[in-house]
Tab-separated table of C-alpha atoms and ligand atoms in Angstrom:
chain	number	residue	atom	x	y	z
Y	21	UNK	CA	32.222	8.614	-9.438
Y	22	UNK	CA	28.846	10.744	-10.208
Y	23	UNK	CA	25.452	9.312	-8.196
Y	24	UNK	CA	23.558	7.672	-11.061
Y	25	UNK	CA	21.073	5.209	-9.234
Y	26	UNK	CA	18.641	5.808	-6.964
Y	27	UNK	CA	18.765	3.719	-2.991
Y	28	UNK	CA	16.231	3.270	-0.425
Y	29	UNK	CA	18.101	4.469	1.924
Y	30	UNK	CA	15.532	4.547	5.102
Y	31	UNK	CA	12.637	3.009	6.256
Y	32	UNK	CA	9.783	2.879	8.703
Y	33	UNK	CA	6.266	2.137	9.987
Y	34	UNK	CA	3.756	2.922	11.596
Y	35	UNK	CA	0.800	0.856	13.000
Y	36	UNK	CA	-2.239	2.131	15.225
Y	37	UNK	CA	-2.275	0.539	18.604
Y	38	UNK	CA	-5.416	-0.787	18.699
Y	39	UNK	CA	-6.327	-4.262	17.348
Y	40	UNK	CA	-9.496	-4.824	15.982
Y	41	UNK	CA	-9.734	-8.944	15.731
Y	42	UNK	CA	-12.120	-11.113	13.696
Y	43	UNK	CA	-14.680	-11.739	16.770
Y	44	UNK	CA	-15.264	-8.422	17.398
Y	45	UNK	CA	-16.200	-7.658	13.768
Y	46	UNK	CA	-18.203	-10.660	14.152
Y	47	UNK	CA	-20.545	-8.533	17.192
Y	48	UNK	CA	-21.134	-5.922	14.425
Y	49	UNK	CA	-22.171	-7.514	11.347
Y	50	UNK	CA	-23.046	-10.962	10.465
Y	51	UNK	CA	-19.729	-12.320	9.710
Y	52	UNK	CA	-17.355	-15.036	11.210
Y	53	UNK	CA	-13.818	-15.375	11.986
Y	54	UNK	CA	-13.728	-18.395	9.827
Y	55	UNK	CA	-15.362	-16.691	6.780
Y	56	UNK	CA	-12.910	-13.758	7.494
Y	57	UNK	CA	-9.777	-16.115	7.744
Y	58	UNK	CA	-10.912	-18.215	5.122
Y	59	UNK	CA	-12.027	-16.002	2.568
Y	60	UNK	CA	-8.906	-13.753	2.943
Y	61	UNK	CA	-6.413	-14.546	5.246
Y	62	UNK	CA	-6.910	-11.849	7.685
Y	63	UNK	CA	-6.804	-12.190	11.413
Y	64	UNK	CA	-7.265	-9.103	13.279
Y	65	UNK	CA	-6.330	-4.978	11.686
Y	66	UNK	CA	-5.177	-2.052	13.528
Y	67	UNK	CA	-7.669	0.969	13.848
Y	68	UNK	CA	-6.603	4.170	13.992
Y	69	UNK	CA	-7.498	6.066	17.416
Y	70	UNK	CA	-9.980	9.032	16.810
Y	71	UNK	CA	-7.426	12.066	16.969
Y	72	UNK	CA	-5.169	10.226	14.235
Y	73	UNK	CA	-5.283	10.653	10.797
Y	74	UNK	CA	-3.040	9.608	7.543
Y	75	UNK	CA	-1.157	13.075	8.294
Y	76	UNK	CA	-0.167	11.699	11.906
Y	77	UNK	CA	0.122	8.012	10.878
Y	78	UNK	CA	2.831	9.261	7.705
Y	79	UNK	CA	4.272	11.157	10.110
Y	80	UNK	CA	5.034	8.697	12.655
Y	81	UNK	CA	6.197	6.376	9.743
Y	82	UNK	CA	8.428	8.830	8.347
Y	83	UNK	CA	10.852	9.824	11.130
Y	84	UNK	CA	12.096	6.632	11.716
Y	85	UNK	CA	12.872	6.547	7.813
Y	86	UNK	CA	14.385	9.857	8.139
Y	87	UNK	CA	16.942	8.669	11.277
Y	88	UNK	CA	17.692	5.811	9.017
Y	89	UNK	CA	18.582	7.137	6.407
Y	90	UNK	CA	20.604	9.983	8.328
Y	91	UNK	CA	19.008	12.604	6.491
Y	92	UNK	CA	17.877	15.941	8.431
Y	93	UNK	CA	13.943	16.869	7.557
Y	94	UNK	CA	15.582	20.224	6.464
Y	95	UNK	CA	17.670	18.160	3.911
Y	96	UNK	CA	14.466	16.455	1.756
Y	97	UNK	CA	14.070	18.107	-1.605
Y	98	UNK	CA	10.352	16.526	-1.901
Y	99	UNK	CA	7.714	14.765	0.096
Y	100	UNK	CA	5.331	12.459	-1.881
Y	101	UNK	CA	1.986	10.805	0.025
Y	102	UNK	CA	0.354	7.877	-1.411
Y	103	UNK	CA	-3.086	7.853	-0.080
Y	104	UNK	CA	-6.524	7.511	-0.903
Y	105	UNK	CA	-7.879	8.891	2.406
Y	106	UNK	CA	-6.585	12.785	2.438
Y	107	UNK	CA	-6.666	14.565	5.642
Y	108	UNK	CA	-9.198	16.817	3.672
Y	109	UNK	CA	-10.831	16.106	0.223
Y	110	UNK	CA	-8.903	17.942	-2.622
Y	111	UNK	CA	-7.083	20.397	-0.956
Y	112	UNK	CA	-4.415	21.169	0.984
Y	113	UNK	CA	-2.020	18.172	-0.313
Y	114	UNK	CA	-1.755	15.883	2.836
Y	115	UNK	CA	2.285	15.677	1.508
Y	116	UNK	CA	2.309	19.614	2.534
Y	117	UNK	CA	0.566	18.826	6.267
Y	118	UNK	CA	3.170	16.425	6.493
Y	119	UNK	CA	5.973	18.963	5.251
Y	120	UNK	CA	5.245	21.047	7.896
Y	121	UNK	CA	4.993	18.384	10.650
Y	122	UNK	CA	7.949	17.350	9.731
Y	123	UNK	CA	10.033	20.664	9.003
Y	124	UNK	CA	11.086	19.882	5.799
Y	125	UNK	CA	11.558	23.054	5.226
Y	126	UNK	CA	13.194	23.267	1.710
Y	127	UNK	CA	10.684	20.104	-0.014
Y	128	UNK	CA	8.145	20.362	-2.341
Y	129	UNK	CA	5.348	18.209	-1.371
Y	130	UNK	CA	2.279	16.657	-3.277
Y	131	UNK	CA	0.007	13.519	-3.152
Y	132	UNK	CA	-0.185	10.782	-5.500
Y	133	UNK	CA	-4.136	8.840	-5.361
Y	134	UNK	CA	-4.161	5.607	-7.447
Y	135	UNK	CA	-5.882	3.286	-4.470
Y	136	UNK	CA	-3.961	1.053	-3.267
Y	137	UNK	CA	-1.653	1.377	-6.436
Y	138	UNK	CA	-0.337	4.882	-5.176
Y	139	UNK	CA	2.144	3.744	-3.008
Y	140	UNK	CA	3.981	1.981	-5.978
Y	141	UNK	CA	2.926	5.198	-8.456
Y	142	UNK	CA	4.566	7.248	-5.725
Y	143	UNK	CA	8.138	5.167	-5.749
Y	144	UNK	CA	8.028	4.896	-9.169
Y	145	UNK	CA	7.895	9.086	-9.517
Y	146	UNK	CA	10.098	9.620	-6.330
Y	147	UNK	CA	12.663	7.361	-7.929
Y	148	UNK	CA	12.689	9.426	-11.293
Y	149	UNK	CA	13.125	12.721	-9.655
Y	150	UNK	CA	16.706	11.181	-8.298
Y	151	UNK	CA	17.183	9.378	-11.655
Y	152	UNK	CA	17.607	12.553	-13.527
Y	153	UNK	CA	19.797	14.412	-10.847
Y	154	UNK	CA	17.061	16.955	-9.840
Y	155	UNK	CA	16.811	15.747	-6.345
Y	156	UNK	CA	18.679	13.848	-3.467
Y	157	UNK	CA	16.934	13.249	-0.941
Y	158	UNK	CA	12.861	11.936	-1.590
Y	159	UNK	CA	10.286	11.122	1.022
Y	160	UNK	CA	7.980	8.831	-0.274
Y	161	UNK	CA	5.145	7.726	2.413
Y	162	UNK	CA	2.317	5.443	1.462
Y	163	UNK	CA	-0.527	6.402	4.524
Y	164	UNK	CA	-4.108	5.764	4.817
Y	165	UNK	CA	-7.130	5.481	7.269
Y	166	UNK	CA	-9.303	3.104	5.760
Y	167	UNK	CA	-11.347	3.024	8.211
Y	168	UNK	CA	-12.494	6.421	7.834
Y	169	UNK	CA	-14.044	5.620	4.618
Y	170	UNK	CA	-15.274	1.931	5.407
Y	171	UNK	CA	-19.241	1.059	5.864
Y	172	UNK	CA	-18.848	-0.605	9.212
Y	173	UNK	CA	-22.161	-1.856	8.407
Y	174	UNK	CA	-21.056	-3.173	4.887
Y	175	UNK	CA	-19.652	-6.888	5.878
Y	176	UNK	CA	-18.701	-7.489	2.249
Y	177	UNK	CA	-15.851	-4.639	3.080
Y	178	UNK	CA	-15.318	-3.657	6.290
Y	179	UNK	CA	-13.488	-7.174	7.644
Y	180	UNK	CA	-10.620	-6.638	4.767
Y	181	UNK	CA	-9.267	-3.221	5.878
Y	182	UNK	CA	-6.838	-1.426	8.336
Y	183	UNK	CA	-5.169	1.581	9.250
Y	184	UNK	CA	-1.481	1.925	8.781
Y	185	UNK	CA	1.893	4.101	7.100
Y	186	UNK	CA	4.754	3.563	5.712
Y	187	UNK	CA	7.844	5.275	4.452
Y	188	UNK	CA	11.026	5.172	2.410
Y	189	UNK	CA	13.784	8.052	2.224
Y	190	UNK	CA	15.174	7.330	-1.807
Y	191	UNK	CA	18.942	9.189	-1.966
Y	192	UNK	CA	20.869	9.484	-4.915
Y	193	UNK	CA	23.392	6.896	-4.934
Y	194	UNK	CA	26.585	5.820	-7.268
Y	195	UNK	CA	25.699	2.222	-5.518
Y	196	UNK	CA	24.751	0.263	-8.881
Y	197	UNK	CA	21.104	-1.348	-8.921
Y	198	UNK	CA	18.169	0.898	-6.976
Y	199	UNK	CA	15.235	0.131	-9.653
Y	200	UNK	CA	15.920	-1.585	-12.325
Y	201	UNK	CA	12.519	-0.890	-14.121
Y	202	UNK	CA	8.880	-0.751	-13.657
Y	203	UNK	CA	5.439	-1.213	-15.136
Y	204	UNK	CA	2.596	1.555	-14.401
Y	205	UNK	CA	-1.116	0.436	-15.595
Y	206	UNK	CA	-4.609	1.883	-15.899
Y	207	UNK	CA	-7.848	0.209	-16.691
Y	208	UNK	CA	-10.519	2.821	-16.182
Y	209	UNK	CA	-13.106	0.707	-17.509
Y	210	UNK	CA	-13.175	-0.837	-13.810
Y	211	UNK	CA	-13.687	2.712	-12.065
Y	212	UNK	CA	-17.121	1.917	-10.777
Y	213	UNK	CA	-15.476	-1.854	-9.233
Y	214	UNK	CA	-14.112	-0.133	-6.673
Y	215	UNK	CA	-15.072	3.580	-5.625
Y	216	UNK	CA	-16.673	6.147	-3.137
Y	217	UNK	CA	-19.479	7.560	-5.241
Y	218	UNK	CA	-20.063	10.765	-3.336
Y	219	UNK	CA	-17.750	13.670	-2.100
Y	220	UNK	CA	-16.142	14.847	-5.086
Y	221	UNK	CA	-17.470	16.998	-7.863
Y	222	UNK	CA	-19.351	14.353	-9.477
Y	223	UNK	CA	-21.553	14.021	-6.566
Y	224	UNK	CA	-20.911	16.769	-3.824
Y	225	UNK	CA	-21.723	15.929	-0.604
Y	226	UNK	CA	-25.216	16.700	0.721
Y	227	UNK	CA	-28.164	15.499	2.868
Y	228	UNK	CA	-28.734	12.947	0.960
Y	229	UNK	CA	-25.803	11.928	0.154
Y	230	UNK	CA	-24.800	11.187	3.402
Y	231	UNK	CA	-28.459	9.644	4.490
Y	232	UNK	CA	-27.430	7.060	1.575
Y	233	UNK	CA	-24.157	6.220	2.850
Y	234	UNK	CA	-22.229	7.130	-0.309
Y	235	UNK	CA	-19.795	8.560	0.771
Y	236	UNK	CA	-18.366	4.755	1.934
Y	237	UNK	CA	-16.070	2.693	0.110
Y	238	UNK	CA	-18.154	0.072	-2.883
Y	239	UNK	CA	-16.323	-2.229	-4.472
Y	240	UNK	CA	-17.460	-5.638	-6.709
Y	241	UNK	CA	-15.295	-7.645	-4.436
Y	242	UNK	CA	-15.421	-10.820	-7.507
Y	243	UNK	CA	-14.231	-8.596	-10.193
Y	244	UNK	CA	-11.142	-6.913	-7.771
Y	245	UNK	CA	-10.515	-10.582	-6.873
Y	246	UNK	CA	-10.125	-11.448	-10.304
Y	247	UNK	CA	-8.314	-8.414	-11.894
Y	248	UNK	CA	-5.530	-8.356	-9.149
Y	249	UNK	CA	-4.494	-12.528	-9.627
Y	250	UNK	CA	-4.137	-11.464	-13.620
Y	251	UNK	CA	-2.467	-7.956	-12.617
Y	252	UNK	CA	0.164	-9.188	-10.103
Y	253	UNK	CA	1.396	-11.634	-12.271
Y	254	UNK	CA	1.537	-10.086	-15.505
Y	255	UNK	CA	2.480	-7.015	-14.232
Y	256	UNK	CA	5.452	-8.610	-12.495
Y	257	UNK	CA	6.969	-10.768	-15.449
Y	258	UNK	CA	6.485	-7.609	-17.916
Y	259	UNK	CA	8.627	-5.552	-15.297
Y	260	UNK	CA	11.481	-8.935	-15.399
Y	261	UNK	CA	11.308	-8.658	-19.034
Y	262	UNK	CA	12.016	-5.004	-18.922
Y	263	UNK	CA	14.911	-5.645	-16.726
Y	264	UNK	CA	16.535	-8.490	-18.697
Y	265	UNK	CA	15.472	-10.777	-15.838
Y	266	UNK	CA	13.300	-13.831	-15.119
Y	267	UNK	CA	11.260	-15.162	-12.180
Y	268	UNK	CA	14.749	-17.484	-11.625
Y	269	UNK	CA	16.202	-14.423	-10.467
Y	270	UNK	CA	13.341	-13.130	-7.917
Y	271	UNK	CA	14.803	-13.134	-3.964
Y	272	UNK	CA	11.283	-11.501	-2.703
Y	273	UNK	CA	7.912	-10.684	-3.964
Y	274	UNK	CA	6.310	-7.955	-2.066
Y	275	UNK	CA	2.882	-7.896	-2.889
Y	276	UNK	CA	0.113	-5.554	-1.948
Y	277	UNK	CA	-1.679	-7.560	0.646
Y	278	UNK	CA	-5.227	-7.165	0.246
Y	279	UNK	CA	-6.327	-10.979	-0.198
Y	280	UNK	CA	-3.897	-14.226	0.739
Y	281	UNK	CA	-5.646	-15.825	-1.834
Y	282	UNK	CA	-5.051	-13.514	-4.420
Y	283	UNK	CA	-1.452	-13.806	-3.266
Y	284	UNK	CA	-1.538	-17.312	-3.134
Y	285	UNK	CA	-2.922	-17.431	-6.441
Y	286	UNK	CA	0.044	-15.224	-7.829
Y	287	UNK	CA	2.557	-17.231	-6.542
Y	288	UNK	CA	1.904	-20.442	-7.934
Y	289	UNK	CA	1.411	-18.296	-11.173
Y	290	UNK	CA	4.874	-17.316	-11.154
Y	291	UNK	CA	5.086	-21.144	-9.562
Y	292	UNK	CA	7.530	-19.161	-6.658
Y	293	UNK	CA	8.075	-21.659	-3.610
Y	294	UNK	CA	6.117	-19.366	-0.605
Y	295	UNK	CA	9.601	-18.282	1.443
Y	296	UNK	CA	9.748	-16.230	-1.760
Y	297	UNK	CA	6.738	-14.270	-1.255
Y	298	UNK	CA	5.736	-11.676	1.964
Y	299	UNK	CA	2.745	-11.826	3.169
Y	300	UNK	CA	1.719	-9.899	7.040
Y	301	UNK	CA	-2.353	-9.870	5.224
Y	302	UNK	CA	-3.029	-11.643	8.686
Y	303	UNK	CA	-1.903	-8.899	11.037
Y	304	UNK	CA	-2.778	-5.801	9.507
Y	305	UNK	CA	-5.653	-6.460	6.558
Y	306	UNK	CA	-5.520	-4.526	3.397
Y	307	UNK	CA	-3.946	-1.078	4.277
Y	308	UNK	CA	-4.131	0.114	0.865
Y	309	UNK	CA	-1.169	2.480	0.086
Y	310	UNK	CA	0.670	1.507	3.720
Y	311	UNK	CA	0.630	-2.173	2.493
Y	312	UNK	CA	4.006	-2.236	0.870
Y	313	UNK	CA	5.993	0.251	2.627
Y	314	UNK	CA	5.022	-1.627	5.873
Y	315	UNK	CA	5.284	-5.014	4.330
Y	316	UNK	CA	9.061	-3.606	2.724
Y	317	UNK	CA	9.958	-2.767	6.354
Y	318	UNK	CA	9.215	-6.101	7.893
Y	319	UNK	CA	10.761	-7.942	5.209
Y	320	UNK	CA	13.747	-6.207	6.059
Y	321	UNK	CA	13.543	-6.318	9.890
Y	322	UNK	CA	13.057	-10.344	9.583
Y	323	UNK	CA	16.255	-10.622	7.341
Y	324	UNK	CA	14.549	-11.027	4.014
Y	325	UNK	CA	16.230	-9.094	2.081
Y	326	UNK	CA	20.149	-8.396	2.399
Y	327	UNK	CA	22.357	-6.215	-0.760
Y	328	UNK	CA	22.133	-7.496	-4.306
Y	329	UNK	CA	18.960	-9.282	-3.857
Y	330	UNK	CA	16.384	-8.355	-6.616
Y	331	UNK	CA	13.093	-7.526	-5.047
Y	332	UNK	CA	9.425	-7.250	-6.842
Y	333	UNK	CA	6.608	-5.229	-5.558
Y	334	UNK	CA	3.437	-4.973	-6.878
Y	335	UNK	CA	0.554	-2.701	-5.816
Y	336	UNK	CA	-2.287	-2.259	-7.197
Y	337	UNK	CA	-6.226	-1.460	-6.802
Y	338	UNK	CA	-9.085	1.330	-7.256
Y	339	UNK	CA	-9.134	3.064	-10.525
Y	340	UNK	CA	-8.308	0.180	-11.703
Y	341	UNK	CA	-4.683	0.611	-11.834
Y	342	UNK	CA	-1.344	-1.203	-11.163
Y	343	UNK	CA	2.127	-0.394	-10.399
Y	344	UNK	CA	4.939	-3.422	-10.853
Y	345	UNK	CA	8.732	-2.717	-9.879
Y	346	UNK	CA	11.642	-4.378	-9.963
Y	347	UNK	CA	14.854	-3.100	-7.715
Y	348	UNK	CA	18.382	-4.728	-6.718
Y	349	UNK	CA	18.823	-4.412	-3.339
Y	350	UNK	CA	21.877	-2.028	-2.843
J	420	ACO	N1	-18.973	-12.622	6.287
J	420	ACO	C1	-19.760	-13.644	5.890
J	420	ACO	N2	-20.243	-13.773	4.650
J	420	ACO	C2	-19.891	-12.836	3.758
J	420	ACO	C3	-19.078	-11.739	4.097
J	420	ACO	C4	-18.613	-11.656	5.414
J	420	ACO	N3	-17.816	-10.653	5.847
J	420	ACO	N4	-18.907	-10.985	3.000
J	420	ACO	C5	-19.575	-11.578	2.000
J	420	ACO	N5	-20.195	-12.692	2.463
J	420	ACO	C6	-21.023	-13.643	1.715
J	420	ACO	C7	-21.578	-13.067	0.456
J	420	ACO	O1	-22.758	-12.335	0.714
J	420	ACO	C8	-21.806	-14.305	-0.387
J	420	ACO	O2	-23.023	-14.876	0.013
J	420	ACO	P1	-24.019	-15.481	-1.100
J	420	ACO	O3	-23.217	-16.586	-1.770
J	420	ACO	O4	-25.168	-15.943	-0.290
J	420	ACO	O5	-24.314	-14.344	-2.039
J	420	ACO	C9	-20.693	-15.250	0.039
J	420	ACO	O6	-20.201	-14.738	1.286
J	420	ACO	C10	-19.544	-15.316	-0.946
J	420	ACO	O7	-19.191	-13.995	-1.340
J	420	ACO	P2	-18.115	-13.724	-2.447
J	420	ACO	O8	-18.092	-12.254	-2.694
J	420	ACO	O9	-18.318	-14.638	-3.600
J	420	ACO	O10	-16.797	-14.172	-1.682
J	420	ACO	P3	-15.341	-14.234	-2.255
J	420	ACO	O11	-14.830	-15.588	-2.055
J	420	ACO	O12	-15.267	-13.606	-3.612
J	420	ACO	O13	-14.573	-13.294	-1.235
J	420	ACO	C11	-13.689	-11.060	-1.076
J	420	ACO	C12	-14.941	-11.936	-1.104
J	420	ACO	C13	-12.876	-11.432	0.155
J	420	ACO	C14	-14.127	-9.616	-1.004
J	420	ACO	C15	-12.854	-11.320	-2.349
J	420	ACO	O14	-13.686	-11.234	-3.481
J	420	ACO	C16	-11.724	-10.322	-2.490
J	420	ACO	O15	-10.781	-10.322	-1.735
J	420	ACO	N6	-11.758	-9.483	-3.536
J	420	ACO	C17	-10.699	-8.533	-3.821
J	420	ACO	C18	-10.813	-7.377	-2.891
J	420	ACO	C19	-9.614	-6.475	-2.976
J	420	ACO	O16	-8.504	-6.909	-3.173
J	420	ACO	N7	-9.874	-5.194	-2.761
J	420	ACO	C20	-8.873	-4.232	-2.581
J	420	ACO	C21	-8.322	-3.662	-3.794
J	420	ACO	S1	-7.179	-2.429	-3.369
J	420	ACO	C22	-7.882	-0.825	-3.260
J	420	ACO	O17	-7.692	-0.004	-4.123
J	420	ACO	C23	-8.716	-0.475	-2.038
């Protein structure tokens, strides 16, 4: 039989040691734990130690993938990061840093920056590079240090990010299912709702650039809030449609996990009972493109998903931009 479908084959994470919990945010800006945990479900984040970076973090995420996938570094045709937080701004492609941490020594290797929607941009294109037979074997690592680019003097943001990677190995298979079909959205009209304003060639970084503190994350938290609970679910049920498939036939909803009220508000959209939806927003805050890779991996280490289940994720954020996909578990 000839490998038409794509599999996730492998998996992995990988979370900085150090926890960062509500009170201590609360000793550098006026916040609260209960405004934290109230207003979005988080608990405490992991921070990424000075001498890591998204490189290091995808890094660490990907080898476990790699072992469980049982495929050799040597033996990935392509490596594709998800990230919003480069090692370096523009150039080189953190996807070749990792290349040659790795020794993937035959891959191509790029990066793929939709906010937090690049991790599900990133399947999406891995997936289609094994769907036409060009490939085999696809690294596809969703890695960023938010904290890196977070105003730790900004309360309205910094208590609703972490640090984190993820990773899947996709592998041509002639297993039926792998994704069943996907939704990819833009709404550009948003761009200044969530955005650094300085560093790139709009605004190059300079003196004053940096005495203004723009080269930190902004974002209009009320309009993100209310974009993502009218993204998540329409993006989802388009995706079912596409498939042939309703919500009736949803096992698990992997969401990105920026908000649990935004989540919460999904669900009951999609009127899902809450075993039916992931959610680890407490633990480990919004980590942008690591969110569903990591949140894909505990699913699966907790039992959540087993063969032939059909599986929703849904990323989406800065640009504004979404990414909906629907796979059978196989
Ligand atoms: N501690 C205490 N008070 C705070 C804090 C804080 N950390 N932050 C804001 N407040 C205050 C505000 O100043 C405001 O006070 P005011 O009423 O006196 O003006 C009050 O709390 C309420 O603020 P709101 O912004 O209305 O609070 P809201 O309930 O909307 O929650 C939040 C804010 C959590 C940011 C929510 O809007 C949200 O989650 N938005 C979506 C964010 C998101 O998902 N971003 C990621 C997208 S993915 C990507 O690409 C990065």
């Amino acid at each position: 039989m000839s490998d038409s479908s794509v599999r996730i084959a492998g998996w992995g994470k990988y979370l900085p040691q150090r926890v960062v919990d509500n009170h201590e945010l609360e000793r550098m800006v006026d916040t609260s734990d209960d405004w934290i945990r109230a207003r979005s479900g988080i608990v405490e984040r992991r921070i990424a130690a000075p001498e890591e970076t998204t490189c290091s973090m995808a890094v660490r995420a990907a080898r476990p993938a790699l072992d469980m996938a049982g495929v050799e570094a040597g033996e990935l045709d392509l490596i594709i990061v998800a990230t919003g937080t480069p090692d370096h701004p523009g150039f080189p492609a953190t996807g070749s840093l990792v290349q040659e941490a790795l020794g993937a020594t035959r891959a191509g290797a790029f990066d793929v920056g939709a906010g937090c929607g690049a991790f599900g941009y990133g399947l999406v294109i891995g997936a289609q590079f094994i769907l036409t037979g060009a490939q085999r074997n696809v690294l596809v690592v969703g890695s960023d240090a938010m904290s890196r680019v977070i105003d730790w003097r900004d309360r309205t943001t910094c208590v609703l990010f972490g640090d984190a990677a993820g990773a899947v190995v996709l592998r041509a298979t002639d297993r039926p299912g792998g994704l069943l079909s996907f939704v990819l959205g833009s709404d550009g009209c948003g761009a200044p709702k969530l955005y650094v304003p300085a560093g790139g060639s709009k605004q190059p970084a300079s003196h004053e650039s940096v005495e203004a503190r723009a080269h930190f994350l902004k974002m209009d938290g009320r309009d993100v809030f209310r974009f993502a609970t009218r993204v998540i679910p329409g993006s989802i049920l388009e995706a079912l449609d596409r498939a042939g498939l309703t919500t009736a036939d949803l096992d698990l909803v992997i969401p990105h996990q920026a908000n649990i009220r935004i989540i919460e508000h999904a669900r009951k959209k999609l009127e899902l009972p809450p075993e039916r939806v992931f959610t680890n927003v407490d633990k480990y805050g919004n980590t942008s493109s690591a969110s569903i890779p990591v949140a894909l991996c505990e699913a699966l280490e907790q039992g959540r998903i087993v063969e032939g289940d059909i599986v929703a994720m849904c990323a989406f954020g800065a640009g504004l931009c979404w990414a909906s996909a629907i796979w059978k578990w196989n």
